[in-house]
Coordinates of C-alpha atoms and ligand atoms in Angstrom, one line a residue:
M299 CA -38.3 -61.6 3.1
K300 CA -41.4 -59.8 4.0
Q301 CA -44.9 -60.1 2.6
T302 CA -47.6 -57.6 3.3
I303 CA -51.2 -58.8 3.5
T304 CA -54.2 -56.7 4.4
A305 CA -56.5 -57.9 7.2
K306 CA -60.1 -56.7 7.1
L307 CA -61.4 -56.3 10.6
K308 CA -65.1 -55.7 11.1
L309 CA -65.6 -53.2 14.0
S310 CA -68.4 -53.8 16.4
L311 CA -69.3 -50.2 17.3
S312 CA -72.0 -48.9 19.6
Q313 CA -74.2 -46.1 18.3
E314 CA -72.2 -43.5 20.2
Q315 CA -68.8 -44.8 18.9
K316 CA -70.2 -44.9 15.4
E317 CA -71.1 -41.3 15.7
L318 CA -67.6 -40.5 16.9
L319 CA -66.0 -42.3 14.0
R320 CA -68.4 -40.6 11.6
T321 CA -67.4 -37.1 12.7
A322 CA -63.7 -38.1 12.7
S323 CA -63.8 -39.5 9.2
L324 CA -65.9 -36.6 7.8
A325 CA -63.5 -34.1 9.4
Y326 CA -60.6 -36.0 7.9
R327 CA -62.3 -35.9 4.5
D328 CA -63.0 -32.2 4.7
G329 CA -59.3 -31.7 5.7
L330 CA -58.3 -33.7 2.7
N331 CA -60.4 -31.6 0.3
Y332 CA -59.2 -28.4 2.0
T333 CA -55.5 -29.4 1.7
S334 CA -56.1 -30.6 -1.9
G335 CA -57.3 -27.1 -2.8
I336 CA -54.2 -25.5 -1.2
A337 CA -51.8 -27.9 -2.9
F338 CA -53.5 -27.1 -6.2
E339 CA -52.9 -23.4 -5.7
M340 CA -49.3 -24.3 -4.9
N341 CA -48.9 -25.5 -8.5
C342 CA -50.1 -29.0 -7.6
S343 CA -47.3 -29.6 -5.2
S344 CA -46.4 -33.2 -4.5
S345 CA -44.1 -32.4 -1.6
P346 CA -45.6 -33.4 1.8
T347 CA -43.4 -31.2 3.8
T348 CA -44.1 -28.1 1.8
I349 CA -47.8 -28.7 2.0
Q350 CA -47.7 -29.5 5.7
K351 CA -46.0 -26.2 6.5
V352 CA -48.9 -24.3 5.0
V353 CA -51.9 -26.3 6.2
Y354 CA -50.9 -27.9 9.5
R355 CA -52.2 -25.1 11.8
E356 CA -55.5 -24.8 9.9
L357 CA -56.1 -28.5 10.1
R358 CA -55.5 -28.5 13.8
D359 CA -57.6 -25.4 14.5
K360 CA -60.3 -25.3 11.9
F361 CA -61.0 -29.1 11.6
S362 CA -59.9 -29.9 15.1
L363 CA -57.9 -32.9 13.9
P364 CA -55.3 -34.6 16.2
S365 CA -51.7 -33.8 15.3
Q366 CA -50.9 -37.2 13.7
M367 CA -53.8 -36.9 11.3
A368 CA -52.9 -33.4 10.5
C369 CA -49.5 -34.8 9.4
N370 CA -51.1 -37.7 7.5
I371 CA -53.4 -35.5 5.4
P372 CA -50.6 -33.6 3.6
R373 CA -48.8 -36.8 3.0
Q374 CA -51.8 -38.4 1.4
V375 CA -52.6 -35.4 -0.7
A376 CA -49.0 -35.1 -1.9
A377 CA -49.1 -38.8 -2.9
S378 CA -52.3 -38.3 -4.9
Y379 CA -50.8 -35.4 -6.7
K380 CA -47.6 -37.3 -7.4
T381 CA -49.7 -40.0 -9.1
Q382 CA -51.4 -37.3 -11.1
W383 CA -48.1 -35.9 -12.2
T384 CA -46.9 -39.4 -13.3
K385 CA -50.0 -39.8 -15.4
Y386 CA -49.6 -36.3 -16.8
K387 CA -46.0 -37.1 -17.8
Q388 CA -46.9 -40.4 -19.4
N389 CA -49.7 -38.7 -21.4
K390 CA -47.2 -36.0 -22.5
L391 CA -44.9 -38.7 -23.8
A392 CA -47.6 -40.5 -25.5
R393 CA -48.8 -37.4 -27.2
E394 CA -45.3 -36.6 -28.4
K395 CA -45.1 -40.0 -29.9
G396 CA -48.4 -39.5 -31.6
K397 CA -50.1 -42.4 -29.8
T398 CA -52.9 -40.3 -28.5
K399 CA -54.4 -36.9 -29.0
K400 CA -56.2 -36.6 -25.7
R401 CA -54.7 -34.3 -23.2
Y402 CA -54.6 -35.5 -19.6
K403 CA -57.0 -33.4 -17.5
G404 CA -56.3 -34.7 -14.0
L405 CA -54.4 -31.6 -13.0
D406 CA -56.9 -29.0 -14.3
T407 CA -58.9 -29.0 -11.1
P408 CA -58.1 -29.8 -7.5
M409 CA -58.3 -33.4 -6.5
E410 CA -61.6 -34.3 -4.8
Y411 CA -62.0 -36.8 -2.0
S412 CA -65.5 -38.1 -1.7
S413 CA -65.4 -41.4 0.2
R414 CA -65.4 -41.6 4.0
T415 CA -61.9 -43.0 4.7
L416 CA -59.6 -42.3 7.5
Y417 CA -55.9 -43.1 7.6
L418 CA -54.5 -44.1 11.0
S419 CA -50.9 -44.5 12.0
Y420 CA -50.1 -47.5 14.1
G421 CA -49.2 -46.7 17.7
R422 CA -50.4 -43.2 17.3
D423 CA -53.9 -43.1 16.0
F424 CA -54.7 -46.7 16.7
S425 CA -53.4 -49.8 18.4
L426 CA -54.5 -53.4 18.8
V427 CA -54.5 -54.5 22.4
K428 CA -56.0 -57.6 24.1
G429 CA -58.4 -58.4 21.3
Q430 CA -59.6 -54.8 21.0
V431 CA -58.7 -52.0 18.8
S432 CA -58.2 -48.5 20.2
I433 CA -58.9 -45.7 17.8
G434 CA -58.2 -42.0 18.3
T435 CA -61.2 -39.8 17.4
L436 CA -61.7 -36.0 17.7
K437 CA -62.9 -36.6 21.3
G438 CA -60.5 -39.0 22.8
R439 CA -59.9 -42.7 22.1
I440 CA -62.5 -45.4 21.7
K441 CA -62.0 -49.1 22.4
V442 CA -63.8 -51.5 20.0
D443 CA -64.2 -55.2 19.6
Y444 CA -63.4 -56.6 16.2
Q445 CA -63.9 -59.7 14.1
G446 CA -61.9 -61.0 11.2
Y447 CA -60.6 -64.0 9.3
N448 CA -59.1 -66.5 11.8
K449 CA -55.7 -66.7 10.0
H450 CA -55.3 -62.9 10.1
L451 CA -56.3 -62.8 13.8
D452 CA -53.6 -65.5 14.4
Y453 CA -51.0 -63.3 12.8
I454 CA -52.1 -60.3 15.0
R455 CA -51.9 -62.5 18.1
Q456 CA -48.4 -63.6 17.1
G457 CA -47.3 -60.0 17.1
T458 CA -46.8 -59.5 13.4
R459 CA -45.6 -56.0 12.4
I460 CA -48.5 -53.8 11.7
G461 CA -48.5 -50.8 9.4
G462 CA -50.7 -47.7 8.9
A463 CA -54.4 -48.7 8.7
K464 CA -57.4 -47.3 7.0
V465 CA -61.0 -47.0 8.3
W466 CA -63.4 -47.9 5.6
Y467 CA -67.1 -47.4 5.6
C468 CA -69.3 -49.8 3.7
K469 CA -72.3 -47.8 2.6
S470 CA -74.7 -50.6 1.9
S471 CA -74.3 -52.4 5.2
K472 CA -73.5 -49.2 7.2
T473 CA -70.6 -50.9 8.8
Y474 CA -67.1 -49.7 9.6
Y475 CA -64.1 -51.8 8.8
L476 CA -60.5 -51.4 9.7
L477 CA -58.0 -52.4 7.0
V478 CA -54.8 -53.3 8.6
P479 CA -51.6 -54.2 6.7
L480 CA -49.7 -57.0 8.3
E481 CA -46.0 -57.5 7.5
I482 CA -45.4 -61.2 7.6
E483 CA -41.9 -62.6 7.8
V484 CA -41.4 -65.5 5.4
A485 CA -38.4 -67.6 4.7
D486 CA -36.6 -67.1 1.4
V487 CA -37.3 -69.7 -1.1
K488 CA -34.2 -71.8 -1.8
P489 CA -33.6 -73.6 -5.1
D490 CA -33.9 -77.0 -3.3
D491 CA -37.3 -76.0 -1.9
I492 CA -38.9 -76.1 -5.4
K493 CA -40.3 -79.4 -6.2
K494 CA -42.5 -78.5 -9.1
V495 CA -42.5 -76.0 -12.0
V496 CA -45.7 -74.8 -13.6
G497 CA -46.6 -72.4 -16.3
V498 CA -49.8 -70.4 -16.1
D499 CA -51.5 -68.8 -19.1
V500 CA -54.2 -66.3 -18.4
G501 CA -56.8 -65.3 -21.0
Q502 CA -60.4 -64.5 -21.8
R503 CA -61.6 -67.8 -23.0
C504 CA -59.8 -69.8 -20.3
H505 CA -59.1 -67.6 -17.4
A506 CA -56.2 -69.8 -16.4
V507 CA -54.5 -72.8 -18.0
I508 CA -52.0 -74.5 -15.8
T509 CA -49.5 -77.1 -16.9
D510 CA -46.3 -78.7 -15.5
A511 CA -43.6 -80.6 -17.2
Q512 CA -45.3 -83.9 -16.6
N513 CA -48.2 -82.8 -18.7
N514 CA -50.6 -82.4 -15.9
I515 CA -53.1 -79.9 -17.2
Q516 CA -55.8 -77.9 -15.4
F517 CA -58.2 -75.8 -17.4
Y518 CA -60.3 -73.0 -15.8
H519 CA -62.8 -71.9 -18.4
G520 CA -64.1 -68.4 -18.5
G521 CA -67.5 -69.4 -19.9
E522 CA -69.9 -69.0 -17.0
T523 CA -68.1 -66.0 -15.6
N524 CA -67.9 -64.3 -18.9
Y525 CA -71.6 -64.8 -19.3
R526 CA -72.1 -63.1 -16.0
A527 CA -69.9 -60.3 -16.9
E528 CA -71.9 -59.8 -20.1
H529 CA -75.1 -59.8 -18.0
Y530 CA -73.7 -57.0 -15.8
K531 CA -72.8 -55.1 -18.9
R532 CA -76.3 -55.3 -20.2
V533 CA -77.9 -54.3 -17.0
R534 CA -75.5 -51.4 -16.7
Q535 CA -76.4 -50.2 -20.2
R536 CA -80.1 -50.3 -19.4
L537 CA -79.7 -48.3 -16.2
Q538 CA -77.4 -45.8 -17.8
A539 CA -80.0 -45.2 -20.4
K540 CA -82.3 -44.0 -17.6
G541 CA -80.6 -40.6 -17.6
T542 CA -77.7 -38.7 -16.2
P543 CA -76.5 -39.6 -12.7
Y544 CA -77.8 -37.3 -10.0
G545 CA -81.0 -36.8 -12.1
L546 CA -84.1 -35.4 -10.5
S547 CA -86.8 -37.9 -11.1
F548 CA -87.3 -40.9 -8.8
G549 CA -86.6 -43.3 -11.6
Q550 CA -83.3 -41.6 -12.4
R551 CA -82.2 -41.6 -8.7
S552 CA -83.0 -45.2 -8.1
A553 CA -81.1 -46.1 -11.3
T554 CA -78.0 -44.3 -10.0
R555 CA -78.3 -46.2 -6.7
K556 CA -78.7 -49.5 -8.5
L557 CA -75.7 -48.7 -10.7
I558 CA -73.5 -48.2 -7.6
A559 CA -74.7 -51.4 -6.1
L560 CA -74.1 -53.2 -9.3
S561 CA -70.6 -52.0 -9.7
G562 CA -69.8 -53.2 -6.3
R563 CA -71.3 -56.6 -6.9
E564 CA -69.4 -56.9 -10.2
R565 CA -66.1 -56.0 -8.6
R566 CA -66.6 -58.5 -5.7
F567 CA -67.6 -61.2 -8.1
K568 CA -64.4 -60.8 -10.1
R569 CA -62.3 -60.5 -7.0
N570 CA -63.8 -63.6 -5.7
R571 CA -63.1 -65.5 -8.9
N572 CA -59.5 -64.3 -8.9
H573 CA -59.0 -65.3 -5.2
D574 CA -60.4 -68.7 -6.1
L575 CA -58.1 -69.2 -9.1
S576 CA -55.0 -67.9 -7.3
S577 CA -55.5 -70.3 -4.4
K578 CA -55.6 -73.2 -6.8
I579 CA -52.5 -72.1 -8.7
A580 CA -50.3 -71.1 -5.7
T581 CA -49.7 -74.6 -4.3
S582 CA -46.8 -75.2 -2.0
N583 CA -43.1 -75.6 -3.1
T584 CA -43.8 -74.6 -6.7
L585 CA -42.1 -72.2 -9.0
I586 CA -44.9 -70.5 -10.9
G587 CA -44.3 -69.0 -14.2
L588 CA -46.5 -66.1 -15.3
E589 CA -46.5 -64.0 -18.4
N590 CA -45.0 -60.6 -18.1
L591 CA -48.0 -58.6 -19.2
T592 CA -46.5 -55.1 -18.9
N593 CA -46.7 -53.3 -22.1
I594 CA -48.5 -56.2 -23.8
R595 CA -51.9 -54.6 -23.9
E596 CA -50.7 -51.5 -25.7
S597 CA -48.8 -53.4 -28.3
T598 CA -51.6 -55.5 -29.5
N599 CA -53.5 -53.9 -32.3
R600 CA -57.2 -54.1 -31.7
R601 CA -60.0 -52.4 -33.4
S602 CA -62.1 -50.5 -31.0
N603 CA -63.9 -47.9 -33.2
S604 CA -67.2 -48.2 -34.9
K605 CA -65.6 -50.4 -37.6
A606 CA -65.1 -53.2 -35.1
S607 CA -67.4 -56.2 -35.4
K608 CA -69.7 -57.1 -32.7
K609 CA -67.5 -60.1 -31.8
Q610 CA -64.5 -57.9 -31.7
R611 CA -66.2 -55.4 -29.4
R612 CA -67.2 -58.1 -27.0
A613 CA -63.7 -59.4 -26.9
N614 CA -62.3 -55.9 -26.2
R615 CA -64.8 -55.4 -23.4
N616 CA -63.8 -58.7 -21.8
Q617 CA -60.2 -58.0 -22.2
S618 CA -60.3 -54.6 -20.5
K619 CA -62.7 -55.8 -17.8
W620 CA -61.1 -58.9 -16.5
G621 CA -58.4 -58.1 -13.9
F622 CA -55.5 -60.2 -14.9
A623 CA -53.1 -57.9 -13.1
E624 CA -55.2 -58.6 -10.0
L625 CA -55.0 -62.3 -10.5
H626 CA -51.2 -62.1 -10.9
S627 CA -50.8 -60.1 -7.8
F628 CA -53.0 -62.6 -5.8
I629 CA -50.8 -65.4 -7.1
D630 CA -47.7 -63.5 -6.1
Y631 CA -48.6 -63.0 -2.5
K632 CA -50.2 -66.4 -2.0
A633 CA -47.1 -68.1 -3.5
V634 CA -44.9 -66.4 -1.0
L635 CA -47.0 -67.5 1.9
N636 CA -46.9 -71.0 0.6
S637 CA -43.1 -71.5 0.3
S638 CA -43.5 -71.0 -3.4
M639 CA -42.5 -68.3 -5.8
S640 CA -43.9 -66.7 -8.9
I641 CA -41.8 -65.3 -11.6
K642 CA -42.6 -63.4 -14.8
V643 CA -41.3 -64.7 -18.1
D644 CA -41.1 -63.0 -21.4
A645 CA -44.5 -63.1 -23.0
H646 CA -43.6 -62.6 -26.6
Y647 CA -44.8 -65.3 -29.0
T648 CA -45.9 -67.6 -26.3
S649 CA -49.1 -68.3 -28.3
Q650 CA -47.3 -68.6 -31.7
Q651 CA -44.4 -70.8 -30.9
C652 CA -44.7 -74.5 -31.6
V653 CA -44.0 -76.5 -28.4
K654 CA -42.8 -79.5 -30.5
C655 CA -40.4 -78.0 -33.1
G656 CA -40.0 -74.4 -31.9
H657 CA -41.2 -72.9 -35.2
T658 CA -42.7 -69.5 -34.5
S659 CA -45.2 -67.9 -36.8
K660 CA -48.5 -66.1 -36.8
N661 CA -49.8 -68.7 -39.2
N662 CA -49.6 -71.3 -36.5
R663 CA -52.9 -70.0 -35.3
P664 CA -55.2 -70.2 -38.3
D665 CA -57.9 -67.5 -37.9
K666 CA -56.6 -67.0 -34.4
G667 CA -58.8 -69.8 -33.4
L668 CA -59.0 -72.4 -30.7
M669 CA -56.6 -74.8 -32.4
F670 CA -52.9 -74.3 -32.7
D671 CA -51.7 -75.9 -35.9
C672 CA -48.0 -75.8 -36.6
E673 CA -47.4 -75.0 -40.2
C674 CA -43.9 -76.6 -40.0
C675 CA -44.5 -79.9 -38.3
G676 CA -48.2 -80.2 -38.2
Y677 CA -48.5 -80.4 -34.5
K678 CA -52.0 -79.7 -33.3
L679 CA -53.0 -78.6 -29.8
H680 CA -55.5 -76.4 -27.9
S681 CA -54.0 -72.9 -28.4
D682 CA -54.3 -71.8 -24.7
L683 CA -52.4 -74.9 -23.7
V684 CA -49.6 -74.0 -26.1
G685 CA -49.3 -70.7 -24.3
A686 CA -49.2 -72.4 -20.9
R687 CA -46.5 -74.9 -22.0
N688 CA -44.3 -72.2 -23.5
I689 CA -44.5 -70.3 -20.3
C690 CA -43.7 -73.5 -18.3
M691 CA -40.6 -74.2 -20.5
R692 CA -39.4 -70.6 -20.1
T693 CA -39.9 -70.9 -16.4
M694 CA -37.8 -74.0 -16.3
I695 CA -35.0 -72.2 -18.1
L696 CA -35.1 -69.5 -15.5
R697 CA -35.1 -72.1 -12.8
Q698 CA -31.8 -73.3 -14.1
D699 CA -30.4 -69.8 -13.4
L700 CA -31.7 -70.1 -9.9
S701 CA -29.9 -73.4 -9.4
S702 CA -26.7 -72.3 -10.9
T703 CA -26.4 -68.8 -9.6
G704 CA -28.8 -68.6 -6.7
L705 CA -30.2 -65.5 -8.4
L706 CA -33.4 -65.1 -10.2
S707 CA -34.6 -62.2 -12.3
V708 CA -38.2 -62.0 -11.2
T709 CA -39.3 -60.0 -14.3
P710 CA -37.6 -60.1 -17.6
D711 CA -35.9 -57.0 -19.0
V712 CA -37.8 -56.2 -22.2
S713 CA -37.4 -52.5 -22.0
K714 CA -34.6 -52.7 -24.6
D715 CA -34.9 -54.5 -27.8
E716 CA -31.6 -56.4 -27.2
G717 CA -33.0 -57.8 -24.0
K718 CA -36.0 -59.1 -25.8
A719 CA -33.9 -60.6 -28.6
D720 CA -31.6 -62.2 -26.1
N721 CA -34.4 -63.7 -24.2
L722 CA -36.0 -65.1 -27.4
K723 CA -32.7 -66.4 -28.7
R724 CA -32.2 -68.3 -25.4
F725 CA -35.6 -69.8 -25.5
S726 CA -35.4 -70.9 -29.1
V727 CA -31.9 -72.5 -28.6
S728 CA -33.1 -74.6 -25.7
L729 CA -36.1 -75.5 -27.7
T730 CA -34.2 -76.9 -30.6
E731 CA -31.9 -78.8 -28.3
G732 CA -35.0 -80.4 -27.2
Q733 CA -33.8 -81.0 -23.7
Y734 CA -36.6 -79.3 -22.0
C735 CA -39.3 -80.7 -24.2
A736 CA -39.1 -84.3 -23.1
G737 CA -42.3 -84.1 -21.1
F738 CA -44.1 -82.4 -23.9
Q739 CA -43.2 -84.6 -26.8
R740 CA -46.0 -87.0 -26.1
Q741 CA -49.1 -86.4 -28.1
A742 CA -51.3 -84.3 -25.9
R743 CA -54.5 -85.7 -24.6
A744 CA -57.6 -83.7 -25.2
P745 CA -57.7 -81.1 -22.4
R746 CA -59.8 -82.2 -19.5
A747 CA -62.1 -79.7 -18.0
S748 CA -61.7 -79.1 -14.3
G749 CA -63.0 -76.4 -12.1
N750 CA -65.5 -74.6 -14.2
Ligands
ZN877 ZN1 -44.0 -77.4 -35.0

């Protein structure tokens, strides 16, 4: 099994080399924008070969790009248009179903590329030799020292397979970085390797609740981080009120600059938190159960218009802002590197199903509050913990599949209604048999706070 991770290498460039990389990346960007315009005229073509036939000569002569880059550009542009087409089709479907009235406008104008990035193919545009990276520019190759995270450097030294890289320019520190994907060979996880099963519930109030069958609970509250996210929101609103971006007065310009810096800071802050959480969750030899969140967001009815209360609006903001998909993807790859495995379980009713008697009802969550209160057996528990336990139990059931068949469906099939019903039936049967609940039958202790 292969796992790809991205190593971020900081390039130590001389002034001269910096200039060479600058011209190369700017030429590349101009080439992208030129090609994008041509592809737009070709009815937004998403075929790399068709685009390449038209633009290749121009890219070589007019932008003096090396041949490999002149091949990469049409490929990148085609991929961008393909994404746009997918979004366009999704929108069309949604409009037919009456879910939205908005028309997707992404294909109305040619795609624009504004940031200074440069895609390099390994072995052709760049290579890593003897602790140095050799990068092709418009005027020959440059050899540059680099720094990076020790673990990543070890992988490179061991001769891990390397993919196509990206040169990225950080505006604020005026530094160039090379983002190199490393394909790491990891052993497949066998059923016997798994010593522990945990369920992880992600949410706004608690960013992560982790529990195993032995009732070991870890809570990671969202409190302080949510507070900081709110702070960013307030500052952003204040700055946006200063005027349109690209305004003329000094105040407006500096506001725009501040906004850009702020968005970067906010993004890094969330990323950091997600890295932190995922490292704690992806321990070794563990089968990690996560909720399958695909299509969940669309299906929850939330008020977002002017009728929504202040509290509701705040909840909506948090919900759309916190990157749970990012957290899940971090857990996925860290698990693989740690001889563990993460799987997605069906997420329906995980917060409404009683972990003691299996009764499922909306009324089990009075006022959608902090307390889960089963209307059937009267069992009371922190509601986020109920979610985590249900996920843990569902993960255990899937683990049985792994032991008996050696196969594991990494994501549940909920595309069809039958799939969903089957899944739920399975979970409810095993619940009433009570065989998986042994560890959970004890009256739960009050959740301990750990982490923050
Ligand atoms: Zn109950």
